[in-house]
Short mmCIF file of C-alpha atoms in Angstrom, two decimals:
data_model
loop_
_atom_site.label_atom_id
_atom_site.label_comp_id
_atom_site.label_asym_id
_atom_site.label_seq_id
_atom_site.Cartn_x
_atom_site.Cartn_y
_atom_site.Cartn_z
CA UNK A 1 0.11 0.06 0.27
CA UNK A 2 1.40 3.64 -0.86
CA UNK A 3 0.85 6.18 2.14
CA UNK A 4 -2.42 8.42 1.11
CA UNK A 5 -2.81 11.88 2.90
CA UNK A 6 -6.53 12.71 4.58
CA UNK A 7 -8.26 15.71 3.38
CA UNK A 8 -7.27 18.43 5.96
CA UNK A 9 -10.47 19.44 8.20
CA UNK A 10 -12.63 17.04 8.22
CA UNK A 11 -13.89 17.13 11.61
CA UNK A 12 -16.42 15.32 14.20
CA UNK A 13 -18.09 18.84 15.01
CA UNK A 14 -21.17 17.96 17.30
CA UNK A 15 -21.53 14.48 19.66
CA UNK A 16 -24.81 13.81 21.59
CA UNK A 17 -25.62 11.14 23.77
CA UNK A 18 -28.54 9.46 25.60
CA UNK A 19 -29.07 6.75 27.26
CA UNK A 20 -32.94 5.13 28.47
CA UNK A 21 -34.97 6.26 31.60
CA UNK A 22 -34.65 3.07 33.11
CA UNK A 23 -31.15 2.56 35.45
CA UNK A 24 -29.91 -0.73 36.89
CA UNK A 25 -27.54 -1.55 39.08
CA UNK A 26 -25.02 -4.21 39.08
CA UNK A 27 -25.36 -6.26 41.91
CA UNK A 28 -29.23 -6.10 41.62
CA UNK A 29 -29.13 -7.09 37.32
CA UNK A 30 -27.26 -10.05 39.35
CA UNK A 31 -28.97 -10.59 41.85
CA UNK A 32 -32.36 -10.58 38.69
CA UNK A 33 -30.50 -13.60 36.79
CA UNK A 34 -29.07 -15.51 40.33
CA UNK A 35 -32.70 -15.83 41.46
CA UNK A 36 -33.59 -17.15 38.23
CA UNK A 37 -31.35 -20.16 38.49
CA UNK A 38 -32.43 -21.33 41.87
CA UNK A 39 -32.11 -24.50 40.19
CA UNK A 40 -28.33 -24.31 39.82
CA UNK A 41 -26.90 -23.03 42.48
CA UNK A 42 -23.07 -23.14 41.50
CA UNK A 43 -24.18 -20.77 37.76
CA UNK A 44 -25.94 -18.47 40.65
CA UNK A 45 -22.72 -18.63 42.25
CA UNK A 46 -21.28 -17.90 39.23
CA UNK A 47 -22.94 -15.62 38.14
CA UNK A 48 -22.72 -13.69 40.89
CA UNK A 49 -18.35 -13.24 40.92
CA UNK A 50 -18.78 -12.15 36.92
CA UNK A 51 -20.95 -9.62 37.32
CA UNK A 52 -19.07 -8.42 40.12
CA UNK A 53 -15.81 -8.77 38.57
CA UNK A 54 -16.73 -7.48 35.13
CA UNK A 55 -16.53 -3.60 35.11
CA UNK A 56 -20.06 -2.52 35.27
CA UNK A 57 -21.61 -1.12 38.39
CA UNK A 58 -24.93 0.63 36.27
CA UNK A 59 -26.98 -0.06 33.13
CA UNK A 60 -29.35 0.97 31.89
CA UNK A 61 -32.86 -0.53 29.58
CA UNK A 62 -35.72 0.75 27.81
CA UNK A 63 -37.32 -2.15 29.43
CA UNK A 64 -38.84 -1.54 33.05
CA UNK A 65 -39.65 -4.98 33.51
CA UNK A 66 -35.59 -5.51 33.90
CA UNK A 67 -36.25 -3.27 37.85
CA UNK A 68 -39.02 -6.08 39.29
CA UNK A 69 -38.27 -9.80 40.37
CA UNK A 70 -37.65 -13.15 38.47
CA UNK A 71 -40.86 -13.88 38.41
CA UNK A 72 -42.48 -10.43 36.37
CA UNK A 73 -38.96 -10.15 34.24
CA UNK A 74 -39.81 -12.52 30.79
CA UNK A 75 -36.39 -12.62 29.74
CA UNK A 76 -34.28 -13.90 32.83
CA UNK A 77 -37.76 -16.39 34.46
CA UNK A 78 -36.83 -18.45 37.21
CA UNK A 79 -35.82 -21.60 36.04
CA UNK A 80 -34.05 -20.63 33.66
CA UNK A 81 -37.78 -22.03 31.34
CA UNK A 82 -37.95 -20.86 27.34
CA UNK A 83 -41.61 -21.27 27.36
CA UNK A 84 -43.11 -18.02 27.19
CA UNK A 85 -39.90 -15.31 27.08
CA UNK A 86 -40.24 -12.42 24.26
CA UNK A 87 -40.16 -14.27 20.44
CA UNK A 88 -37.97 -12.33 18.16
CA UNK A 89 -40.17 -10.67 17.41
CA UNK A 90 -42.06 -8.89 20.57
CA UNK A 91 -38.24 -7.96 20.64
CA UNK A 92 -38.66 -6.19 17.11
CA UNK A 93 -41.53 -4.26 18.23
CA UNK A 94 -40.06 -2.90 21.38
CA UNK A 95 -37.25 -1.96 19.59
CA UNK A 96 -39.05 -0.27 16.52
CA UNK A 97 -41.46 1.55 20.53
CA UNK A 98 -38.21 2.36 21.99
CA UNK A 99 -35.27 2.91 19.67
CA UNK A 100 -36.53 6.43 17.70
CA UNK A 101 -36.63 8.89 20.27
CA UNK A 102 -33.93 7.68 21.93
CA UNK A 103 -31.87 8.19 18.47
CA UNK A 104 -33.67 11.26 18.23
CA UNK A 105 -32.87 12.68 21.21
CA UNK A 106 -28.55 12.04 20.87
CA UNK A 107 -29.35 13.32 17.35
CA UNK A 108 -30.72 16.58 18.46
CA UNK A 109 -27.97 17.64 20.87
CA UNK A 110 -25.17 16.59 18.72
CA UNK A 111 -26.79 19.48 15.87
CA UNK A 112 -26.63 21.60 18.54
CA UNK A 113 -23.29 20.99 19.71
CA UNK A 114 -21.71 21.13 16.27
CA UNK A 115 -24.16 24.84 15.55
CA UNK A 116 -26.04 23.05 12.44
CA UNK A 117 -29.56 22.20 10.79
CA UNK A 118 -31.31 19.25 10.30
CA UNK A 119 -31.30 21.37 7.43
CA UNK A 120 -27.87 21.32 6.42
CA UNK A 121 -27.50 17.49 6.30
CA UNK A 122 -26.27 15.95 3.29
CA UNK A 123 -26.17 12.18 4.29
CA UNK A 124 -27.50 10.05 7.35
CA UNK A 125 -25.42 7.13 8.65
CA UNK A 126 -27.45 4.94 10.69
CA UNK A 127 -26.26 2.58 12.94
CA UNK A 128 -27.09 0.12 14.83
CA UNK A 129 -27.28 -3.95 15.21
CA UNK A 130 -30.04 -4.51 18.54
CA UNK A 131 -33.06 -4.07 15.71
CA UNK A 132 -34.50 -3.96 12.36
CA UNK A 133 -37.66 -2.62 10.70
CA UNK A 134 -38.53 -1.00 7.39
CA UNK A 135 -39.01 1.61 7.00
CA UNK A 136 -36.52 1.99 9.09
CA UNK A 137 -34.98 4.37 11.46
CA UNK A 138 -33.48 6.62 9.32
CA UNK A 139 -36.63 7.39 7.47
CA UNK A 140 -37.94 8.12 10.45
CA UNK A 141 -34.88 10.33 11.63
CA UNK A 142 -35.45 12.18 8.91
CA UNK A 143 -39.55 13.00 8.95
CA UNK A 144 -38.59 14.36 13.05
CA UNK A 145 -35.87 15.90 12.00
CA UNK A 146 -37.10 17.29 9.36
CA UNK A 147 -34.10 17.19 7.53
CA UNK A 148 -34.64 17.42 3.62
CA UNK A 149 -36.15 13.52 1.39
CA UNK A 150 -32.73 13.78 -0.60
CA UNK A 151 -30.83 13.52 2.24
CA UNK A 152 -28.45 10.73 0.99
CA UNK A 153 -29.40 7.36 3.73
CA UNK A 154 -26.34 4.80 4.60
CA UNK A 155 -27.87 2.12 6.92
CA UNK A 156 -25.24 0.40 8.45
CA UNK A 157 -26.58 -2.85 10.11
CA UNK A 158 -26.01 -5.76 12.03
CA UNK A 159 -22.26 -5.14 11.84
CA UNK A 160 -21.79 -5.67 15.56
CA UNK A 161 -19.89 -2.77 17.79
CA UNK A 162 -17.15 -2.09 16.31
CA UNK A 163 -20.10 0.10 14.02
CA UNK A 164 -20.21 3.47 15.62
CA UNK A 165 -16.38 3.61 14.50
CA UNK A 166 -17.00 2.40 11.05
CA UNK A 167 -19.64 5.35 10.39
CA UNK A 168 -17.56 7.75 11.30
CA UNK A 169 -14.79 7.02 9.29
CA UNK A 170 -17.24 6.60 6.23
CA UNK A 171 -18.59 9.84 6.85
CA UNK A 172 -14.85 11.11 7.13
CA UNK A 173 -14.81 9.64 3.08
CA UNK A 174 -17.33 11.54 2.53
CA UNK A 175 -16.77 14.90 2.97
CA UNK A 176 -13.57 13.77 1.87
CA UNK A 177 -14.93 13.23 -1.65
CA UNK A 178 -17.97 15.81 -1.47
CA UNK A 179 -17.10 18.86 -0.34
CA UNK A 180 -19.52 20.80 0.92
CA UNK A 181 -21.17 17.91 2.74
CA UNK A 182 -22.25 17.70 5.81
CA UNK A 183 -23.00 13.54 7.89
CA UNK A 184 -25.32 12.87 10.92
CA UNK A 185 -24.17 9.70 12.83
CA UNK A 186 -26.92 8.00 14.58
CA UNK A 187 -26.56 4.72 16.40
CA UNK A 188 -29.04 3.21 18.38
CA UNK A 189 -28.75 -0.50 20.77
CA UNK A 190 -31.04 -1.78 22.57
CA UNK A 191 -29.09 -4.46 23.63
CA UNK A 192 -31.81 -5.68 27.04
CA UNK A 193 -33.70 -6.39 24.82
CA UNK A 194 -32.16 -9.59 23.83
CA UNK A 195 -31.51 -11.14 27.49
CA UNK A 196 -31.90 -15.11 27.51
CA UNK A 197 -32.50 -17.00 30.14
CA UNK A 198 -28.88 -18.33 30.94
CA UNK A 199 -27.73 -22.16 31.11
CA UNK A 200 -24.66 -22.36 31.16
CA UNK A 201 -21.69 -19.68 31.66
CA UNK A 202 -20.41 -19.03 28.94
CA UNK A 203 -23.51 -17.10 28.09
CA UNK A 204 -23.12 -15.04 31.61
CA UNK A 205 -19.73 -12.71 29.64
CA UNK A 206 -22.11 -11.18 27.60
CA UNK A 207 -25.07 -10.87 30.15
CA UNK A 208 -23.02 -9.56 32.39
CA UNK A 209 -22.29 -6.14 30.63
CA UNK A 210 -24.51 -5.30 27.89
CA UNK A 211 -26.68 -1.94 28.01
CA UNK A 212 -28.59 0.75 25.85
CA UNK A 213 -27.73 4.18 24.70
CA UNK A 214 -28.05 6.16 21.70
CA UNK A 215 -25.16 7.93 20.69
CA UNK A 216 -24.86 10.57 17.19
CA UNK A 217 -22.40 13.14 16.34
CA UNK A 218 -22.10 15.41 12.57
CA UNK A 219 -19.20 15.49 10.41
CA UNK A 220 -18.06 18.45 7.65
CA UNK A 221 -15.45 20.70 7.41
CA UNK A 222 -14.09 22.54 10.60
CA UNK A 223 -14.43 26.44 10.35
CA UNK A 224 -13.42 29.35 12.64
CA UNK A 225 -17.10 29.24 14.39
CA UNK A 226 -16.35 25.75 15.28
CA UNK A 227 -14.34 25.06 19.09
CA UNK A 228 -13.39 21.76 20.96
CA UNK A 229 -14.19 19.13 17.74
CA UNK A 230 -12.21 16.35 16.95
CA UNK A 231 -10.53 16.43 14.20
CA UNK A 232 -10.23 13.77 11.51
CA UNK A 233 -6.98 11.46 10.29
CA UNK A 234 -6.37 8.33 8.16
CA UNK A 235 -7.25 4.87 9.41
CA UNK A 236 -8.85 1.33 8.20
CA UNK A 237 -10.51 -1.48 9.45
CA UNK A 238 -8.66 -5.01 9.65
CA UNK A 239 -9.95 -8.52 9.62
CA UNK A 240 -7.59 -10.38 12.10
CA UNK A 241 -6.52 -14.01 10.70
CA UNK A 242 -8.63 -17.45 12.31
CA UNK A 243 -11.21 -15.48 14.67
CA UNK A 244 -14.19 -16.03 12.73
CA UNK A 245 -15.99 -18.04 15.22
CA UNK A 246 -14.60 -16.15 18.22
CA UNK A 247 -17.17 -13.63 18.22
CA UNK A 248 -21.27 -14.31 16.94
CA UNK A 249 -24.33 -12.29 16.62
CA UNK A 250 -27.27 -14.66 15.02
CA UNK A 251 -31.21 -14.20 14.68
CA UNK A 252 -32.85 -16.37 16.57
CA UNK A 253 -36.17 -17.98 17.69
CA UNK A 254 -35.96 -15.82 21.20
CA UNK A 255 -33.80 -12.85 20.51
CA UNK A 256 -30.48 -12.68 19.03
CA UNK A 257 -27.92 -14.86 19.98
CA UNK A 258 -24.37 -14.15 20.86
CA UNK A 259 -21.46 -16.04 21.12
CA UNK A 260 -17.92 -14.04 22.48
CA UNK A 261 -15.36 -16.44 23.01
CA UNK A 262 -12.83 -16.00 26.67
CA UNK A 263 -9.51 -15.90 23.88
CA UNK A 264 -10.91 -12.39 22.35
CA UNK A 265 -8.69 -9.77 24.76
CA UNK A 266 -6.04 -12.29 23.98
CA UNK A 267 -6.76 -12.03 20.02
CA UNK A 268 -6.18 -8.50 20.10
CA UNK A 269 -3.52 -7.73 22.51
CA UNK A 270 -1.59 -9.79 20.16
CA UNK A 271 -3.04 -8.60 17.03
CA UNK A 272 -3.11 -4.88 17.65
CA UNK A 273 0.91 -3.92 18.46
CA UNK A 274 1.74 -4.38 14.85
CA UNK A 275 -1.39 -2.84 13.53
CA UNK A 276 -1.30 0.12 15.47
CA UNK A 277 2.42 0.21 14.30
CA UNK A 278 0.73 0.25 10.41
CA UNK A 279 -1.80 2.89 11.52
CA UNK A 280 0.95 5.52 12.86
CA UNK A 281 3.75 5.08 10.54
CA UNK A 282 6.69 5.74 12.74
CA UNK A 283 4.77 8.47 14.65
CA UNK A 284 5.34 8.63 18.45
CA UNK A 285 2.62 7.16 20.71
CA UNK A 286 -0.31 9.52 21.48
CA UNK A 287 -1.95 10.98 24.04
CA UNK A 288 -5.60 10.18 23.62
CA UNK A 289 -6.91 6.81 23.88
CA UNK A 290 -10.44 6.23 22.94
CA UNK A 291 -11.06 2.51 23.07
CA UNK A 292 -14.06 0.54 23.10
CA UNK A 293 -14.46 -1.27 26.65
CA UNK A 294 -15.94 -4.11 24.89
CA UNK A 295 -15.41 -5.39 28.38
CA UNK A 296 -12.78 -4.83 31.00
CA UNK A 297 -10.84 -7.05 29.98
CA UNK A 298 -10.48 -6.01 26.54
CA UNK A 299 -9.02 -2.74 27.73
CA UNK A 300 -7.00 -4.85 30.42
CA UNK A 301 -5.61 -6.02 27.12
CA UNK A 302 -4.57 -2.73 25.19
CA UNK A 303 -3.05 -0.72 28.27
CA UNK A 304 -1.33 -4.01 28.62
CA UNK A 305 -0.16 -4.62 24.95
CA UNK A 306 0.56 -0.98 24.91
CA UNK A 307 2.13 0.28 27.72
CA UNK A 308 -0.54 2.99 28.40
CA UNK A 309 -0.68 5.04 31.70
CA UNK A 310 -4.15 4.57 34.16
CA UNK A 311 -5.39 7.97 32.86
CA UNK A 312 -5.26 7.25 29.33
CA UNK A 313 -8.38 4.28 29.80
CA UNK A 314 -9.70 6.48 32.11
CA UNK A 315 -12.47 6.99 30.16
CA UNK A 316 -13.56 3.55 28.53
CA UNK A 317 -13.43 2.61 32.35
CA UNK A 318 -15.63 5.21 33.56
CA UNK A 319 -18.05 4.53 29.82
CA UNK A 320 -18.00 0.54 30.85
CA UNK A 321 -18.37 1.54 34.54
CA UNK A 322 -21.00 3.56 34.28
CA UNK A 323 -22.97 2.15 31.11
CA UNK A 324 -21.90 -0.70 30.31
CA UNK A 325 -20.75 -1.93 26.85
CA UNK A 326 -23.48 -0.53 24.52
CA UNK A 327 -21.89 -1.72 21.25
CA UNK A 328 -21.63 0.75 18.19
CA UNK A 329 -22.89 3.67 20.51
CA UNK A 330 -20.29 3.04 23.10
CA UNK A 331 -17.23 4.72 20.81
CA UNK A 332 -19.16 7.85 20.91
CA UNK A 333 -19.54 7.90 24.92
CA UNK A 334 -16.24 7.45 25.28
CA UNK A 335 -15.07 10.46 22.26
CA UNK A 336 -17.37 12.63 24.29
CA UNK A 337 -16.59 12.06 27.54
CA UNK A 338 -12.83 12.20 26.74
CA UNK A 339 -13.91 15.92 24.90
CA UNK A 340 -15.47 17.30 27.19
CA UNK A 341 -12.19 16.86 29.79
CA UNK A 342 -10.07 18.18 27.65
CA UNK A 343 -12.20 21.30 27.29
CA UNK A 344 -12.65 21.68 30.95
CA UNK A 345 -9.11 21.40 31.46
CA UNK A 346 -8.44 23.80 28.88
CA UNK A 347 -6.35 21.37 27.09
CA UNK A 348 -4.07 22.46 23.88
CA UNK A 349 -4.28 20.31 20.77
CA UNK A 350 -3.59 16.57 21.45
CA UNK A 351 -3.04 13.66 18.74
CA UNK A 352 -4.83 10.01 19.86
CA UNK A 353 -5.94 6.98 18.12
CA UNK A 354 -9.76 4.96 18.31
CA UNK A 355 -10.59 2.26 18.21
CA UNK A 356 -13.49 -0.72 18.85
CA UNK A 357 -13.81 -4.31 17.61
CA UNK A 358 -16.83 -5.85 16.32
CA UNK A 359 -17.22 -9.87 14.84
CA UNK A 360 -15.00 -10.77 12.53
CA UNK A 361 -13.02 -10.62 14.24
CA UNK A 362 -12.84 -6.84 12.97
CA UNK A 363 -10.27 -3.85 14.42
CA UNK A 364 -11.96 0.02 13.78
CA UNK A 365 -8.97 1.92 14.22
CA UNK A 366 -8.61 5.43 13.19
CA UNK A 367 -6.32 8.26 13.73
CA UNK A 368 -7.81 11.75 15.07
CA UNK A 369 -6.57 15.21 17.04
CA UNK A 370 -9.00 17.21 19.73
CA UNK A 371 -8.64 20.95 18.92
CA UNK A 372 -9.45 23.25 21.05
CA UNK A 373 -9.73 26.45 18.55
CA UNK A 374 -10.12 26.55 14.80
CA UNK A 375 -6.51 26.90 13.44
CA UNK A 376 -6.21 27.64 10.07
CA UNK A 377 -1.98 26.29 10.83
CA UNK A 378 -4.39 22.77 11.68
CA UNK A 379 -6.30 22.80 9.24
CA UNK A 380 -3.16 22.52 6.71
CA UNK A 381 -2.43 19.57 9.20
CA UNK A 382 -2.39 16.04 7.79
CA UNK A 383 -2.46 12.80 8.89
CA UNK A 384 -0.82 10.18 7.09
CA UNK A 385 -1.52 6.25 6.89
CA UNK A 386 0.19 3.37 4.70
#
């Protein structure tokens, strides 16, 4: 591959995030699941241990049935019985009901943050792997936000946790290739709609950290009126070898079926250093690290391999602690937490790397720069990637 330079000035101009009304403390959901395992005391004890050690303290859900006892929650009924749990069709109806309000909240916040109107958006990228329907979320957002009916719609569906960062990179490429474009990215994930009765230890890992949320961002050309934005450098996706069976997400009769191999942190750790060397192309390691917290073990692995300080992984760990893994949405929460902290500190411009992971195994990698105030000199700075 030859060296390629990104267009100067393409940036995340604004970010918006949203969480559902219902929050669940981790001990409460652990007790709920343990109560559903009354006939499997060893599995119940293991569940409590996993839920306590996974790095999550609070998660959010669009379904208030999780707030009651195991007897009243159809997702994790007592005894682990499959009879009576919601079908995939029922879960998709709940998704259709709840996804739009959450996505609208995040989108409106992103537009306000960027100082853009809905009418200025030329492209809309919608992202989700936890629900599907047609006419889809993209059509509903255009209608409710008052965007032009001629907006170019790019739905990115069923791509897993890496898709949020993939969408940002797609938006960057749109703006670079069609100057004058302004892209709205909206990610909505309702992961808790896919909880199922736990019947084996492997299912507990995924059940221990996924939650619901939405995130949005506006990507366009930075101008003098913009500040505290993220200038987007180059990046790419890579499929890691011999890993296709280690993370799967398939449509089942009772929701979507997730499998996460316990090898994932180790696999990422064994490949990431070489990929990041390729991404940085000889540049020094950056100060900012926006790591998708797919689980505590993933953040631990990246920190160890790249020899990062605790404060460099703080944003990822804090989002995992306070909201859980929100699939494709999570990277927007991490980037926003980082950006707001830089703003509060009065930080100078800082280089960073963002990364997210999904089925494939896919690693999505991108360079960026936090920019506190518009500078024509900075707009001439290019980032390179092999």
